[in-house]
Coordinates of C-alpha atoms (C1' of nucleotides) in Angstrom, one line a residue:
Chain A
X253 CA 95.6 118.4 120.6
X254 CA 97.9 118.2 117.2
X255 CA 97.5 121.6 116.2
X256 CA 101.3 121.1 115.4
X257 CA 101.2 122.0 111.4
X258 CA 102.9 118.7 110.6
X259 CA 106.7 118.7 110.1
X260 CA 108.7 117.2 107.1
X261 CA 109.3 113.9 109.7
X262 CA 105.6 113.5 109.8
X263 CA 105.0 113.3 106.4
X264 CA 107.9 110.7 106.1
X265 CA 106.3 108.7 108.6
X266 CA 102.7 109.0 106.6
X267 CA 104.2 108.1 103.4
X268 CA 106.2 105.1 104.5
X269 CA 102.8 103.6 106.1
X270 CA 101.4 104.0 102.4
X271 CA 104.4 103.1 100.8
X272 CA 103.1 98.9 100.7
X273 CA 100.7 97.9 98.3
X274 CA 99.1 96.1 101.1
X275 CA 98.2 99.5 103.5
X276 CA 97.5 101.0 100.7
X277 CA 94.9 98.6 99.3
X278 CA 93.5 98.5 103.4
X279 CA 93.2 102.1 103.4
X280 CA 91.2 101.9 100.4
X281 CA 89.3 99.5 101.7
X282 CA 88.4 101.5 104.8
X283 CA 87.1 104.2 102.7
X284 CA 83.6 102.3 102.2
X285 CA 83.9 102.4 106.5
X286 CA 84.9 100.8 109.2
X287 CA 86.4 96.9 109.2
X288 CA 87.7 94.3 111.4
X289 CA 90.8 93.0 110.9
X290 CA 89.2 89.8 110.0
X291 CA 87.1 91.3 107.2
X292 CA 90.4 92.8 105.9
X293 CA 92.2 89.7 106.3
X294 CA 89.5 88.1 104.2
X295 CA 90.8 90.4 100.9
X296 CA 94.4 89.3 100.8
X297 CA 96.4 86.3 100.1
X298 CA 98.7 86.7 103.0
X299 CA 98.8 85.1 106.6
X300 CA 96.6 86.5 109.4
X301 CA 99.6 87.7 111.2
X302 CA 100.8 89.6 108.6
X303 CA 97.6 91.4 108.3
X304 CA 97.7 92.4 112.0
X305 CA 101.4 93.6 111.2
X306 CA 99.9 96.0 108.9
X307 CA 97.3 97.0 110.9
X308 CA 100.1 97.9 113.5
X309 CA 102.1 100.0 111.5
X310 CA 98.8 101.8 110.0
X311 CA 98.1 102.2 113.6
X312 CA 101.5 103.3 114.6
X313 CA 101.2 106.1 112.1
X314 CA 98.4 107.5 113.1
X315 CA 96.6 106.4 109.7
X316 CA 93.7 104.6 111.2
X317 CA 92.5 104.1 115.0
X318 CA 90.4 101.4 116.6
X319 CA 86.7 101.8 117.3
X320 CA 85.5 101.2 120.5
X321 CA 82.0 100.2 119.5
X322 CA 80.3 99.5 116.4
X323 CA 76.8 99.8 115.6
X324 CA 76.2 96.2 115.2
X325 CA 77.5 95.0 118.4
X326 CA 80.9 94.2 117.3
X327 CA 83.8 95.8 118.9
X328 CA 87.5 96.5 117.7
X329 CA 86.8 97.5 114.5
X330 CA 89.6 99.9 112.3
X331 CA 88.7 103.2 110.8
X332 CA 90.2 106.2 108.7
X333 CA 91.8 109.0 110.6
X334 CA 91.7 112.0 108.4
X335 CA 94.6 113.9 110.1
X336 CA 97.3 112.1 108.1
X337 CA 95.6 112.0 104.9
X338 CA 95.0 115.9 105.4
X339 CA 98.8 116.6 106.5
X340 CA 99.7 114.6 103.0
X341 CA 97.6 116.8 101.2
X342 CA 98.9 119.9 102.5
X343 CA 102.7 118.8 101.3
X344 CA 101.2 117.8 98.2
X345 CA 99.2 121.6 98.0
X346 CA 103.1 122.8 98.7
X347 CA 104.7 120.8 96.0
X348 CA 102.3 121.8 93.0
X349 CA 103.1 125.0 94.0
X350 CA 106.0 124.7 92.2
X351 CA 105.0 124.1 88.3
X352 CA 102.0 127.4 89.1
X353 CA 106.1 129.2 89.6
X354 CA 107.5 127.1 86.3
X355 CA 104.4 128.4 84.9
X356 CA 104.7 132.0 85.2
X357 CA 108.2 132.0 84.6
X358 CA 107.5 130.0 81.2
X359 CA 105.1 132.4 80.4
X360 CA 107.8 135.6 80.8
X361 CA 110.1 133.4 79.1
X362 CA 107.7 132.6 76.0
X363 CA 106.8 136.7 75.3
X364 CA 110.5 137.5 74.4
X365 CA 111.1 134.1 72.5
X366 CA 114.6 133.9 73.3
X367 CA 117.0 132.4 71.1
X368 CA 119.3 130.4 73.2
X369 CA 121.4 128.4 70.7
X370 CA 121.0 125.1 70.2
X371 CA 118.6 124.3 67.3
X372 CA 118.2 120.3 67.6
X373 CA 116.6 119.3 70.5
X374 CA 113.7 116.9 71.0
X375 CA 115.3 114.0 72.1
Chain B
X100 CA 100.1 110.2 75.7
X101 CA 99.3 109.2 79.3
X102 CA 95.3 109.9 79.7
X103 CA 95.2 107.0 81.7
X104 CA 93.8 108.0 85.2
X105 CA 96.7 106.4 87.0
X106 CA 95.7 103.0 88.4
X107 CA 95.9 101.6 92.4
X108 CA 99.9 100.8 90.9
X109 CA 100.7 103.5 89.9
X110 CA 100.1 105.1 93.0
X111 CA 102.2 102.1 94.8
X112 CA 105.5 103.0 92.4
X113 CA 104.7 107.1 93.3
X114 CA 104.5 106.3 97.2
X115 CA 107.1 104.1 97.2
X116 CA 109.2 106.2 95.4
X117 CA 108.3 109.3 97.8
X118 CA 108.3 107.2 101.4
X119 CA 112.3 107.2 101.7
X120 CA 113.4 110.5 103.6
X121 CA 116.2 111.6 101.3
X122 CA 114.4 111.1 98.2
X123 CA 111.4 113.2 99.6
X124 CA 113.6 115.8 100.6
X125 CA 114.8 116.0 97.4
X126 CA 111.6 116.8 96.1
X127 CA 111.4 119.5 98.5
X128 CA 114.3 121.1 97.0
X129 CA 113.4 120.2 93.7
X130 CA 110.4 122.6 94.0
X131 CA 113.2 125.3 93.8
X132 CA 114.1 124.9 90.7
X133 CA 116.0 122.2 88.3
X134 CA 119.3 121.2 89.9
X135 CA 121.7 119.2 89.1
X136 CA 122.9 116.1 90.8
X137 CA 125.9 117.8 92.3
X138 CA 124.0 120.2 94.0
X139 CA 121.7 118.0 95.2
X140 CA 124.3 116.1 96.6
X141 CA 125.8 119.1 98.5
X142 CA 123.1 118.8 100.6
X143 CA 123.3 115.3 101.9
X144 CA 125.6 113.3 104.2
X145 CA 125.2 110.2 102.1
X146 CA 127.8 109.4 99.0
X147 CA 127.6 110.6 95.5
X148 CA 126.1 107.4 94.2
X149 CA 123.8 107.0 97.0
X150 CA 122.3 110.2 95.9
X151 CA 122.7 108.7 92.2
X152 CA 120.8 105.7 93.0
X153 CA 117.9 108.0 94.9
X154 CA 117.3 110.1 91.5
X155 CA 117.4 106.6 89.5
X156 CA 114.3 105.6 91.8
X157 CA 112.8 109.2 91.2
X158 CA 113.5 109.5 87.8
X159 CA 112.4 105.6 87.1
X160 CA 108.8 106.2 88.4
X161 CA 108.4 109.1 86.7
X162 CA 108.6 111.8 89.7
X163 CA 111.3 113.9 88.0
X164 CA 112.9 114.1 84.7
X165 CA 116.1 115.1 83.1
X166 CA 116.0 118.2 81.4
X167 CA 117.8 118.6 77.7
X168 CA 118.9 122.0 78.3
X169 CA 119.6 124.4 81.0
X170 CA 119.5 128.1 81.0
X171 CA 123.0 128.8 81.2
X172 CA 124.7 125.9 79.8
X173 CA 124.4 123.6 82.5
X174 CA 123.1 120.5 81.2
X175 CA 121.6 117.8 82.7
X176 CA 119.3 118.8 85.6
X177 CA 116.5 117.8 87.3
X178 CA 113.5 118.7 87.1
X179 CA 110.2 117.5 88.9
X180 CA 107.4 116.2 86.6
X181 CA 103.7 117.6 87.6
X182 CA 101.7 114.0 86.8
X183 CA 102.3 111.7 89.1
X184 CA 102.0 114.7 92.3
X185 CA 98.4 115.2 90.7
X186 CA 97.4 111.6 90.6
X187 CA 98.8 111.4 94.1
X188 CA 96.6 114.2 94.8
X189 CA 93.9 113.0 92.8
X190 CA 93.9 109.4 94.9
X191 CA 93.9 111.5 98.5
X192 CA 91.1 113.4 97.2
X193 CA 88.7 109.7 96.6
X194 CA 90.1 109.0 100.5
X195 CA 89.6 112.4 101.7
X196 CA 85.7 112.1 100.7
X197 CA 85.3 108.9 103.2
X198 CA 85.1 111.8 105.7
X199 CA 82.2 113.6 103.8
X200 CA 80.5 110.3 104.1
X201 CA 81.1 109.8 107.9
X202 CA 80.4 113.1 108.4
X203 CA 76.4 112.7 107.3
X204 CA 76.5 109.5 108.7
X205 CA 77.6 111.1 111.9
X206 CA 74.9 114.2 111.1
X207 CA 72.0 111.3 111.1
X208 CA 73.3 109.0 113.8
X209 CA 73.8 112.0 116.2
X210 CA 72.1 111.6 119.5
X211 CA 72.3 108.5 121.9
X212 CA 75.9 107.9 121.3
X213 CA 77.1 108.8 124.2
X214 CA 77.4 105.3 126.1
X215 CA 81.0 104.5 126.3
X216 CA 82.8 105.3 129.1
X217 CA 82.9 101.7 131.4
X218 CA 84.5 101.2 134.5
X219 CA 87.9 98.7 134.9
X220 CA 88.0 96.7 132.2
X221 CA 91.4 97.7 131.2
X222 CA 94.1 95.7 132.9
Chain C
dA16 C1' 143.3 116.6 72.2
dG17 C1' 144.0 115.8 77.2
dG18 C1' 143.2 116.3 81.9
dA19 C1' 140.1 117.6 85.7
dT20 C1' 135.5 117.3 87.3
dA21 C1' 131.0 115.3 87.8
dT22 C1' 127.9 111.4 87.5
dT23 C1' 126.5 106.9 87.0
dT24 C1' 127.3 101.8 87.1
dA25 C1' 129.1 97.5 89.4
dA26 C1' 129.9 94.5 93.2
dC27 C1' 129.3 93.8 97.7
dC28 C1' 127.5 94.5 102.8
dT29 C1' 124.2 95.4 106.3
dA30 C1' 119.9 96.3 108.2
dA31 C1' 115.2 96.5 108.0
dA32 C1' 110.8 94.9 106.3
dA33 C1' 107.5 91.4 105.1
dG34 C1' 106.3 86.8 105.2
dC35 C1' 105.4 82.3 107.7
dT36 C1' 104.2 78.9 111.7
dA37 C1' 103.4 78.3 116.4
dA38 C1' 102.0 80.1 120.7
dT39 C1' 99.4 83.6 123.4
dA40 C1' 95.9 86.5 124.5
dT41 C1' 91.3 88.3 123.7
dT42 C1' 86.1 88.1 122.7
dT43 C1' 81.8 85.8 121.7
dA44 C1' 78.9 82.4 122.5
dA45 C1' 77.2 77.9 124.8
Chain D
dT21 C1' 82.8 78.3 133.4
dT22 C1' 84.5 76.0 129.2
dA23 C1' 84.8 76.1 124.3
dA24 C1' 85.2 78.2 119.7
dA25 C1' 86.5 82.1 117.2
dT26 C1' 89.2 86.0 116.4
dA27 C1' 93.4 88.7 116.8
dT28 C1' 97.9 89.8 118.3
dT29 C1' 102.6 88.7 119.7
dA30 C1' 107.0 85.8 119.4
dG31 C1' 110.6 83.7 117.0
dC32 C1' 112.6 82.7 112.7
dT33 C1' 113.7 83.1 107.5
dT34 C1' 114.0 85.4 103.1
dT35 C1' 113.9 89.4 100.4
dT36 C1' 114.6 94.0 99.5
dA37 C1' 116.3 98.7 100.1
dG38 C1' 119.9 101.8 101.1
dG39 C1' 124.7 102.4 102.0
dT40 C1' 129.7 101.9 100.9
dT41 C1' 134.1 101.8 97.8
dA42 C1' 136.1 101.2 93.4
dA43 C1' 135.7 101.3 88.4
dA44 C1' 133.6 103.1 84.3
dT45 C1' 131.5 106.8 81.7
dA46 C1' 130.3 111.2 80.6
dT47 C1' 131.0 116.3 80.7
dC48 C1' 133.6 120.5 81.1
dC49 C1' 137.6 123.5 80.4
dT50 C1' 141.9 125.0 78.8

DNA sequence: AGGATATTTAACCTAAAAGCTAATATTTAA
DNA sequence: TTAAATATTAGCTTTTAGGTTAAATATCCT
């Protein structure tokens, strides 16, 4: 299993699969569930190759898997895998993180109302 | 202000502007503090206007921002800006809740799946 | 001021990414 | 099985992103 808690190279590789408009607008897609690649194809102005070339990188990257079976009969359809998405958010968790510091800092730094100089700022 | 709720493209410029290695590791170090170009720069093999060009892309979608005034003098540092992180978050959380739908699909399709595993097809 | 340091801009180069058309599997249906 | 459709791979072209060095600009320190 991936228990592995998903190292800095992982969320590169996440965020450069999201990084085209394209991916992005397929993952959105997938959110209302599972597709074919033709039914993705169907939404975008580009070639049907380039559509599969998408699909492979999302696929690469561990974004979205294929589906053995569907409930209708058809096979090979794409879906969502939430690992990525999860691993993303995690960073993301990490980063806000940061202003929660700026905050408490700002907040020791407002009670003395230092005087540090300069009186024009503000752009 | 910006009370807009951060459209599909603005999440295109934020991903694109995070999906480059260097950049995101900036961010990472960002979360320290403000820095300064220079320092940032220590850190990385690439040249100083490699590292120049990287903040441009940062600081032209909005992901950090140069601050007026440092604490000690220093002018001109970094600083990461909390918006686009939260709408980044706030676009993972609509694709995280795909899995809250699959999940009571799953709940009500439960039983008979359980017919997958054929023999050779597989070449 | 004037020089040393730090940072950004300019011009150029290379490599990778995304697109297309045509060809090659695959799958579904007759 | 053949035929139609669906989807992926192959080969090629264009665009874009990231890197470099050299020059310009801004900032800091006597």
């Amino acid at each position: 299993m991936s228990a592995a808690p998903a190292g800095p190279e992982d969320i590169d590789r996440i965020l450069a699969a999201l990084a085209d408009p394209t991916r992005r607008r397929m993952v959105d897609m997938l959110r209302d569930g599972p597709m074919r690649a033709g039914e993705l194809a169907a939404a975008f102005d580009i070639s049907g190759p380039a559509v599969s070339r998408h699909l492979r990188v999302l696929r690469e990257n561990a974004l979205i898997e294929e589906e053995e079976e569907g409930d209708d009969r058809r096979l090979r359809v794409y879906r969502l895998r939430a690992a990525p998405f999860a691993d993303l958010q995690a960073w993301l968790e990490e980063v806000a993180a940061f202003w929660t510091a700026q905050l408490s800092a700002f907040k020791k730094h407002a009670e003395g109302k230092s005087r540090k100089g300069k009186g024009a700022k503000r752009k």
